[in-house]
Coordinates of C-alpha atoms and ligand atoms in Angstrom, one line a residue:
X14 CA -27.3 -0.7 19.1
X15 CA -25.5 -3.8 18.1
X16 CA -24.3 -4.5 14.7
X17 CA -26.8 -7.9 14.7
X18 CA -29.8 -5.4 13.9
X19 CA -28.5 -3.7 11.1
X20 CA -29.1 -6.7 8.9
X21 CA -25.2 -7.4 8.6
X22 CA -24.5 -10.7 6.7
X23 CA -23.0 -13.3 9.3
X24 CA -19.9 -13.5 7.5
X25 CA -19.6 -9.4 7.8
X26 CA -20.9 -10.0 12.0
X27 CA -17.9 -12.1 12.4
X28 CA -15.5 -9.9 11.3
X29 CA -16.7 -7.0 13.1
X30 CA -16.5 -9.3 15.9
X31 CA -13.1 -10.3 15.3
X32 CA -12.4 -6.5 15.6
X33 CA -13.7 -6.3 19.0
X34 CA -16.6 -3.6 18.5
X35 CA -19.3 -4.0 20.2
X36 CA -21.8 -1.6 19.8
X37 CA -22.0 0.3 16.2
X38 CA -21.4 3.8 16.1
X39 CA -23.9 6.5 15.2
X40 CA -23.0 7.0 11.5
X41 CA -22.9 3.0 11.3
X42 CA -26.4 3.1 12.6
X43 CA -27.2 5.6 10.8
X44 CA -25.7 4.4 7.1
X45 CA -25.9 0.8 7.4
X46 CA -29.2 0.0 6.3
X47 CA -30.0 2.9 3.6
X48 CA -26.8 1.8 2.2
X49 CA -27.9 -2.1 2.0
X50 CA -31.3 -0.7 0.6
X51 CA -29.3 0.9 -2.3
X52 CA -29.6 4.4 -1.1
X53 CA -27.5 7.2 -2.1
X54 CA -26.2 9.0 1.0
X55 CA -25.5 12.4 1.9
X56 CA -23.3 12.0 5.3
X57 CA -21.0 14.9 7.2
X58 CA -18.8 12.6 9.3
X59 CA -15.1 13.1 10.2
X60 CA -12.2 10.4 10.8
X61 CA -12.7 9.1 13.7
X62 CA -16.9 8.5 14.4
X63 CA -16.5 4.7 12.3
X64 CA -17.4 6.3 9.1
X65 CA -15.1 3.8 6.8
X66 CA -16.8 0.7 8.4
X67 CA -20.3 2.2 8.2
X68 CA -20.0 2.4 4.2
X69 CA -17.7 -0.5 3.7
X70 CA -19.5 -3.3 5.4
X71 CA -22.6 -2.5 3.5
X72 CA -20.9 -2.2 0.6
X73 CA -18.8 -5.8 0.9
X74 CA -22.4 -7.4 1.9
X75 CA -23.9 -6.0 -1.4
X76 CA -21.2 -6.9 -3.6
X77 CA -21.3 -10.4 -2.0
X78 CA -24.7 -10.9 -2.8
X79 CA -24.2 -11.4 -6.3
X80 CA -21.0 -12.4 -8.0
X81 CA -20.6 -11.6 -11.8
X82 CA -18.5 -15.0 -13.4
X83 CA -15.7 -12.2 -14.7
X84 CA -14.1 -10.2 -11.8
X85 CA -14.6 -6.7 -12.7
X86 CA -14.3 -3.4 -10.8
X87 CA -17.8 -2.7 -8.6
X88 CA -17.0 -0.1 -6.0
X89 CA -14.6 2.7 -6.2
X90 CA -13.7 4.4 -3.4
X91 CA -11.9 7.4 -3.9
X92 CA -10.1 9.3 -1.6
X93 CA -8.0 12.3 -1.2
X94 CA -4.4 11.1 0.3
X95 CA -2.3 8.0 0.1
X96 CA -2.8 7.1 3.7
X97 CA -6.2 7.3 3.5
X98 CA -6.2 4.9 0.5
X99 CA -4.0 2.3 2.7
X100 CA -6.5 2.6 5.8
X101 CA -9.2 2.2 3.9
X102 CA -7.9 -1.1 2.2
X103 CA -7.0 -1.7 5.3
X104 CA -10.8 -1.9 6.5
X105 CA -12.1 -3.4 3.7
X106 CA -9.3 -6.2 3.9
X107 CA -10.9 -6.6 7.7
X108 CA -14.1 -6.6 7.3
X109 CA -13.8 -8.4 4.0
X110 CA -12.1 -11.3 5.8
X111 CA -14.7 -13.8 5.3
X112 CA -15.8 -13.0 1.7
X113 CA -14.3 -13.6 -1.5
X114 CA -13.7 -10.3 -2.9
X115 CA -10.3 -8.6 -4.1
X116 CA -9.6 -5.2 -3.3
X117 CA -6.8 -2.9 -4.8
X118 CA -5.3 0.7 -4.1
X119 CA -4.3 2.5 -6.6
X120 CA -1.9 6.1 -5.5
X121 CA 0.7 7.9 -7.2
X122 CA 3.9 8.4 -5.5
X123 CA 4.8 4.8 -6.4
X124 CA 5.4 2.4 -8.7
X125 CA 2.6 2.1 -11.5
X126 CA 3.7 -1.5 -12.2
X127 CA 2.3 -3.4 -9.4
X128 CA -0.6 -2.0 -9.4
X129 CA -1.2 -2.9 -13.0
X130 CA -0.6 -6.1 -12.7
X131 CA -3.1 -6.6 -9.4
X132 CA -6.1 -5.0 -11.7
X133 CA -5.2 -7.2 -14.6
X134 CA -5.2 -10.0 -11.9
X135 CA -9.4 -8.3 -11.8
X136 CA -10.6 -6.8 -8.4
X137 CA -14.1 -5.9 -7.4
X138 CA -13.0 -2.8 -5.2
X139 CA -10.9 -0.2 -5.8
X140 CA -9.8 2.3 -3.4
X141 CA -8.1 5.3 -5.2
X142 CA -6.5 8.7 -5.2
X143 CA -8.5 10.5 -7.8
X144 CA -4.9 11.8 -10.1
X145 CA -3.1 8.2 -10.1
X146 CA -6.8 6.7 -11.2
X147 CA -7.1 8.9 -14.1
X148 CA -3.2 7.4 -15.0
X149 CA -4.9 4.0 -15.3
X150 CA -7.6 5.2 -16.9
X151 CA -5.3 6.2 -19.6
X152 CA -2.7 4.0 -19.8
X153 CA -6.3 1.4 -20.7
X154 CA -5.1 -0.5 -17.3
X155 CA -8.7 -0.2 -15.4
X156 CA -12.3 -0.4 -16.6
X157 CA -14.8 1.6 -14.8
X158 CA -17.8 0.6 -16.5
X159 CA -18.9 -2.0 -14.8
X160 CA -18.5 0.4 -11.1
X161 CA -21.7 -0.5 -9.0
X162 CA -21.4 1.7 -6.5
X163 CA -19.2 4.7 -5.9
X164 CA -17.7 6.5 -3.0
X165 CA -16.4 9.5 -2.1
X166 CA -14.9 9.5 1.1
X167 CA -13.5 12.8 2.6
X168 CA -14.9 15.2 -0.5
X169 CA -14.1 18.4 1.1
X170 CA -10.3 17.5 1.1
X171 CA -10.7 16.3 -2.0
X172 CA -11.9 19.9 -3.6
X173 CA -9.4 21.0 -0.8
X174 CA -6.7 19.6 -2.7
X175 CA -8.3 20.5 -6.3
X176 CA -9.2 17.2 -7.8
X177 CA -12.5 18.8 -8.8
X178 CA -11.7 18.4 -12.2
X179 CA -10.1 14.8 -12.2
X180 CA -13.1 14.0 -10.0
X181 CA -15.9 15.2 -12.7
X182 CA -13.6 13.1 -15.4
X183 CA -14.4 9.9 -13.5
X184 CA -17.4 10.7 -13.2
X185 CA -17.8 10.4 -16.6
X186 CA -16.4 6.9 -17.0
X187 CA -18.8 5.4 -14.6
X188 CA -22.4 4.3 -15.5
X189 CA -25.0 6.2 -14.8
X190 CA -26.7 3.6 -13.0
X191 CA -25.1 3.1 -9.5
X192 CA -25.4 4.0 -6.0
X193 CA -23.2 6.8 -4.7
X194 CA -22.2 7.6 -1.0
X195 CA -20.5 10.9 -0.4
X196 CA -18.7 11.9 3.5
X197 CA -17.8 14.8 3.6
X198 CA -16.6 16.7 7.4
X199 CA -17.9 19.9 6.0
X200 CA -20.7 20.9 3.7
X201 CA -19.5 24.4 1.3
X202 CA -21.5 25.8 -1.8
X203 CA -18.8 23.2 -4.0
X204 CA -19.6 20.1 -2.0
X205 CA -23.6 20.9 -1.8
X206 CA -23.2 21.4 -5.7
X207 CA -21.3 18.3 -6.3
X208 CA -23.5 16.0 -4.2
X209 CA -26.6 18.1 -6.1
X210 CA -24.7 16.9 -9.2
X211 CA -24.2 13.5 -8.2
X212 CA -26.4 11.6 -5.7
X213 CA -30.2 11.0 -6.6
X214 CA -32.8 11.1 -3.8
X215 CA -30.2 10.6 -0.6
X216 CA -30.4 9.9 2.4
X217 CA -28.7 12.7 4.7
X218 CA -26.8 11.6 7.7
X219 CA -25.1 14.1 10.0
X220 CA -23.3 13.0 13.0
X221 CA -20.8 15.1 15.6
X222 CA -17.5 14.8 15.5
X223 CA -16.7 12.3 17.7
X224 CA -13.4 14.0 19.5
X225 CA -13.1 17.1 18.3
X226 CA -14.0 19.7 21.2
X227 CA -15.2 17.0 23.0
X228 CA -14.8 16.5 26.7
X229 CA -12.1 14.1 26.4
X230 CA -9.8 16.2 24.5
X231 CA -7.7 18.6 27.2
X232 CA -6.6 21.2 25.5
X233 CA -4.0 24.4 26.5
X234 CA -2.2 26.8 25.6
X235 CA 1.2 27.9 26.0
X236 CA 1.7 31.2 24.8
X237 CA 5.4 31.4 24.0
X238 CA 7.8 33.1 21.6
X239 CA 8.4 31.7 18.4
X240 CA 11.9 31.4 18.4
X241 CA 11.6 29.4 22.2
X242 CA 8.7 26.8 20.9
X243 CA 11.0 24.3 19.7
X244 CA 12.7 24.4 23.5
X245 CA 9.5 24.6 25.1
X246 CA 8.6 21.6 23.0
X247 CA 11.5 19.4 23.6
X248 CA 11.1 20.1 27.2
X249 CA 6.7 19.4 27.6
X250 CA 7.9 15.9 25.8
X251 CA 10.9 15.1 28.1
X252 CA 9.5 16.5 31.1
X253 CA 6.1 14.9 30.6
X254 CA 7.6 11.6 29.3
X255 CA 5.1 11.8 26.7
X256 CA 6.3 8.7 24.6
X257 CA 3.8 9.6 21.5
X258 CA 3.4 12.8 20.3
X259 CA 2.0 13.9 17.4
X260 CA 3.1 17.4 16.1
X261 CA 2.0 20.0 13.7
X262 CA 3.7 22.3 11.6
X263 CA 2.2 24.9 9.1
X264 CA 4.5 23.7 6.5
X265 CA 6.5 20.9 4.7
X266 CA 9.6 22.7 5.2
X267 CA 9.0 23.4 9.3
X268 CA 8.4 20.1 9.6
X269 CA 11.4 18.7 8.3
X270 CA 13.2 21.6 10.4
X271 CA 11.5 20.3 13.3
X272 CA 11.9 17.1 13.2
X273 CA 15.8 17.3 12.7
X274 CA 16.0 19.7 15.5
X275 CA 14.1 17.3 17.9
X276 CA 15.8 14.2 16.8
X277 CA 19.4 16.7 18.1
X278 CA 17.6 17.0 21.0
X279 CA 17.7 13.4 21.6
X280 CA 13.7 12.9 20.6
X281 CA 13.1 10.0 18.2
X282 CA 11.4 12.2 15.7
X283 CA 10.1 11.9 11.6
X284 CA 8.6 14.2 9.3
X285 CA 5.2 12.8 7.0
X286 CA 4.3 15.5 4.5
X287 CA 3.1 15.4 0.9
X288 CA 6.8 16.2 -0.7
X289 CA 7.7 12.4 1.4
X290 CA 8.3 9.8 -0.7
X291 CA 5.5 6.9 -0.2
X292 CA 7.9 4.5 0.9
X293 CA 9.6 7.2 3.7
X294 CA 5.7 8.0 4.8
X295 CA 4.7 4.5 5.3
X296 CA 7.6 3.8 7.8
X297 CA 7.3 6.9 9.3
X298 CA 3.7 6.1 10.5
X299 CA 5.1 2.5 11.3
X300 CA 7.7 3.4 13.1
X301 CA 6.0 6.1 15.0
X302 CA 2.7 3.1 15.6
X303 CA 5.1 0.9 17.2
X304 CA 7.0 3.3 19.2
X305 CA 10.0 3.4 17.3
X306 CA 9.7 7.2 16.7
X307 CA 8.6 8.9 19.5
X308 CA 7.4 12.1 18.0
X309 CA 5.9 12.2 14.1
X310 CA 5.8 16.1 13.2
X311 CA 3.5 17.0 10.4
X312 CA 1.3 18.8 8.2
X313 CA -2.6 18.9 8.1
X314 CA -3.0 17.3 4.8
X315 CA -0.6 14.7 5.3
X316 CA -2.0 13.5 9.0
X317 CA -5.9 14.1 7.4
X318 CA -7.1 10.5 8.0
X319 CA -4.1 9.4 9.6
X320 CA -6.0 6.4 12.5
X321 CA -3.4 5.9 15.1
X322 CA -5.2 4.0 18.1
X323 CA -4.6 5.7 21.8
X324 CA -2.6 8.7 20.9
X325 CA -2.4 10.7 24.0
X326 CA -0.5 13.9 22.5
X327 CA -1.2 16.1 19.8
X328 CA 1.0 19.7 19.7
X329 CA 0.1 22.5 17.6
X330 CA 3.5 24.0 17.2
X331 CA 1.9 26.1 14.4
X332 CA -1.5 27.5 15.1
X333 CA -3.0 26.6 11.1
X334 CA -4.8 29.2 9.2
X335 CA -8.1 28.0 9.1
X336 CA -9.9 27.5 12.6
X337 CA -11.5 24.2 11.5
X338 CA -8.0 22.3 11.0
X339 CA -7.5 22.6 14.7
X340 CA -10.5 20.6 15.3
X341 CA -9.1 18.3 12.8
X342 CA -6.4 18.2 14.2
X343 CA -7.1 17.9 17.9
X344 CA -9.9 15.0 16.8
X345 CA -6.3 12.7 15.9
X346 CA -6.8 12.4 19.8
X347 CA -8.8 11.3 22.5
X348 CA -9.7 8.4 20.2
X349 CA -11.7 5.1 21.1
X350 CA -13.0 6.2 24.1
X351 CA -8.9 6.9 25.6
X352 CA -8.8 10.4 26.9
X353 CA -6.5 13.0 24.8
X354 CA -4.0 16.3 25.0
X355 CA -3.8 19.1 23.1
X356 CA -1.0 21.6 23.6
X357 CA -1.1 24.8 21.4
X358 CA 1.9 26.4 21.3
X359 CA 0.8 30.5 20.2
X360 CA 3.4 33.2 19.6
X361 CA 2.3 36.7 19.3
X362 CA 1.4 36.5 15.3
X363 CA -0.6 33.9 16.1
X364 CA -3.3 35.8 18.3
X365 CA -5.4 36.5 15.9
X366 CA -5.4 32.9 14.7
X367 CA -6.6 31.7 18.4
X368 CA -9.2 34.2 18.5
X369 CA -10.7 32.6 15.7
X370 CA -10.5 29.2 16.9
X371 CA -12.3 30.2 20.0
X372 CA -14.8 31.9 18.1
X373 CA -15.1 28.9 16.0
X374 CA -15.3 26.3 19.0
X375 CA -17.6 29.3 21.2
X376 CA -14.9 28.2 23.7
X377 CA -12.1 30.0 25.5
X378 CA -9.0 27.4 25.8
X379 CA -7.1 27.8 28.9
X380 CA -3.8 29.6 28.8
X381 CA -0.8 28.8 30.6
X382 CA 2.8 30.2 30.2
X383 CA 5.3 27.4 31.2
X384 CA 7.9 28.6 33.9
X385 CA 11.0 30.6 32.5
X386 CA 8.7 30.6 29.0
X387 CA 6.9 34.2 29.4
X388 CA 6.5 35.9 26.0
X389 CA 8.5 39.1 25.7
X390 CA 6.0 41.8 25.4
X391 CA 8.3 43.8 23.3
X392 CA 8.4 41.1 20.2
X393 CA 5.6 42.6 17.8
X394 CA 3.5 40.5 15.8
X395 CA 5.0 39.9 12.0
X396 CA 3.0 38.4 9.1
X397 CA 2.9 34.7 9.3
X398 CA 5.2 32.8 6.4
X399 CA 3.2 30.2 4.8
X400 CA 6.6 28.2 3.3
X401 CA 6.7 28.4 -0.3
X402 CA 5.5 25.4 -1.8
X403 CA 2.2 26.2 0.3
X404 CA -1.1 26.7 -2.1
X405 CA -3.3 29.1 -1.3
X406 CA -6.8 26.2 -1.0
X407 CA -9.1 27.7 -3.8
X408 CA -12.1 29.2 -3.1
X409 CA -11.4 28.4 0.7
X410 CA -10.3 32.0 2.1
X411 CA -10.7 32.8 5.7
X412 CA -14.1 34.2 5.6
X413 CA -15.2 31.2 3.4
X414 CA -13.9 28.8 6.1
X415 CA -15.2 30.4 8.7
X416 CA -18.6 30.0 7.5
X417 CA -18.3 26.5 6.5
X418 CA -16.8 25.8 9.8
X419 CA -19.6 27.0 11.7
X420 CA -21.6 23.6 11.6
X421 CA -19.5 20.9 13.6
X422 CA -19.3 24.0 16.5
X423 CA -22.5 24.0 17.2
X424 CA -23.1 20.7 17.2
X425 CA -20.0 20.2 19.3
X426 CA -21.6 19.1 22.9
X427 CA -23.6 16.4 21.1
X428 CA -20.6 13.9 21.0
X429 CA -21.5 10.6 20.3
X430 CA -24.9 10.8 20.3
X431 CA -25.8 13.1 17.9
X432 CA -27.5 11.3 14.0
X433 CA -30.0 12.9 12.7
X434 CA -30.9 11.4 9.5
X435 CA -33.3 13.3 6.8
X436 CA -34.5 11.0 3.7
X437 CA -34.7 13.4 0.7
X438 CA -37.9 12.7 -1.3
Ligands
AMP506 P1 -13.0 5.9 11.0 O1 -13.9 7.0 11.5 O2 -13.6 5.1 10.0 O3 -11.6 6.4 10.6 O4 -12.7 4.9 12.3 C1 -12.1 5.3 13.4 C2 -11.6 4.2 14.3 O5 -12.8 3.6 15.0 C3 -11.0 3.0 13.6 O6 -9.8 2.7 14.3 C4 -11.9 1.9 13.7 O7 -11.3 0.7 13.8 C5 -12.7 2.2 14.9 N1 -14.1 1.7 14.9 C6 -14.9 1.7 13.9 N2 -16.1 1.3 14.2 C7 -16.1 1.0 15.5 C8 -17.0 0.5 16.5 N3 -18.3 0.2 16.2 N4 -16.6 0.3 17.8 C9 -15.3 0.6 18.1 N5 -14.4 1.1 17.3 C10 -14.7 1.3 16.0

């Protein structure tokens, strides 16, 4: 379907056009026009299926529509990480190109001053990380009482990361008047509750993940010993000439190790993480966009969101603990219809972890043990270390995931295709 019949404004048609897309995606099929009706929606999407321009350009046409004579805050997006913040200005700055509306981010890490001064300059859209908001909020720097709509992009990561709390305080700020849109990749007891709690009448939208387990995405394993990945590693990139790899590690420590140890190796490597400054994570993504860096090592909350077009490689040089973040993970790949690798490098502790993963994707991966890379049967599986500063998610134990996960498996051949959208009387 193209984007002319979703009743898209012809300044919003251009700029899609100026993007290049040509045909909207399922979820912006899906989403557009309840959300230009004034719907609430209900959608499970992941990075990846067009999700951010299926609720922004709705929401820049319906803030366009009418123009209050003071510029005051109308849509808040909030979202769970930094870079998510910066993509999603990003879109709205892009799709936005043809209106006049201001958009702000507002995210801790940095500088409160600048981003004072931009809402006191007033902006109709604010895209924020829920802790640095509630700063504001304090510090009598941002009015939310005027918010039209909201959005919660990414809620799961959100209660992942335990802004529950500092989410329910916002929502108390906010009139009780206003369309909400909530995406979410999974759908637990919380989320259901806080969608019960929030949305009125919605519109439910489910779509597949786009890349996940999908065909596109290659994956392997190389069952190795854990001591031997890091050479096994440095080898698959140098051997392969893979000029843009993007790594995993379980934890912010590993992947500072990592990175280091690579970069000895001669690999143009760089660590993103949450203990990163802001300033050190933004040119780590640049410099690893342009080809500057050739490998970016890090960890699943940091690279949650993270849109880097055509990235052939992705490495699992930690299995992670919860089956789902592996479909996460290998969904960074195979994007934009490019095809995509993903190389899962499994010592002994981590059988049990891959046994899961299949279970979770009703798939076995194909194993292959590199030349002169043969596990030694007589290491015995030890405990795996989960680094120190390392939270333990709440409420989100194995068994818990496991359930939760469930969903995008068995939906996981519908690639692409697959809406199905239930109006809730
Ligand atoms: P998202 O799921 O919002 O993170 O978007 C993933 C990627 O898909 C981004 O790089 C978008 O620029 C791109 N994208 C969004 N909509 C379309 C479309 N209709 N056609 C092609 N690419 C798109």
């Amino acid at each position: 379907m193209s984007f002319s019949e979703l009743g898209l404004s012809a300044e919003l048609l251009a700029a899609v056009k100026k993007q290049g897309y040509e045909q909207a995606t399922p979820i912006q099929r899906e989403a557009v026009p309840p959300i230009l009706d004034g719907r609430d929606i209900l959608a499970s999407a992941q990075t990846g299926t067009g999700k951010t321009a299926g609720f922004t350009l709705p929401l820049l046409q319906r803030l366009a529509a009418h123009r209050p004579k003071r510029r005051v805050v109308r849509a808040l997006v909030l979202v769970p990480t930094r870079e998510l913040a910066a993509q999603v200005i990003e879109s709205v700055g892009n799709y936005g190109c043809n209106l006049p509306l201001k958009s702000a981010q507002i995210f801790g890490g940095v500088n409160i001053r600048p981003q004072i001064s931009e809402l006191r300059s007033g902006v109709d859209i604010v895209v924020a990380t829920p802790g640095r908001l509630l700063d504001h909020v304090q510090r009598n720097t941002i009015d939310l009482s005027s918010v039209e709509v909201l959005v919660l992009d990414e809620a799961d990561r959100m209660l992942d990361m335990g802004f529950i709390r500092d989410i329910r305080k916002v929502l108390q700020l906010l009139p009780d008047r206003r369309q909400n849109l909530l995406f979410s990749a999974t759908f637990s007891k919380d989320i259901r509750s806080l969608a019960a709690s929030i949305l009125t009448t919605p519109v439910e939208i489910e779509v597949a993940p786009r890349n996940t387990t999908a065909e596109r995405v290659s994956q392997l394993v190389h069952p190795v010993d854990k001591a031997r990945k890091r050479e096994l590693l440095s080898l698959l990139i140098g051997k392969g000439n893979w000029r843009q790899v993007l790594v995993f590690t379980r934890t912010k420590h590993g992947a500072n190790r990592l990175a280091k140890q690579l970069t000895g190796d001669g690999l143009g490597a760089a660590a993103i993480h949450g203990n990163k400054s802001q300033g050190a994570r933004t040119r780590a993504l640049a410099d690893f966009k342009s080809g500057k860096v050739r490998v970016l090592v890090a960890t699943d909350i940091a690279a949650r969101g993270l849109d880097i077009d055509r990235l052939p490689h992705v490495v699992n040089y930690e299995l992670p603990n919860v089956p789902e973040d592996y479909v996460h993970r290998i969904g960074r790949t195979a994007r934009a219809g490019q095809d995509g690798h993903a190389v899962s490098l499994v010592c002994v502790d981590e059988d049990k972890l891959l046994a899961d993963i299949e279970r979770l994707l009703k798939t076995r991966i194909d194993k292959q043990v590199v030349d002169g890379f043969a596990p030694d049967s007589r290491i015995q599986p030890e405990p795996i270390q989960n680094g120190r500063g390392q939270r333990q998610r709440p409420g989100r134990n194995r068994a818990g995931r496991k359930q939760a996960a469930g969903k995008p498996a068995s939906r996981g051949g519908k690639r692409g295709g697959g809406a199905r959208r239930r109006t809730h009387a």
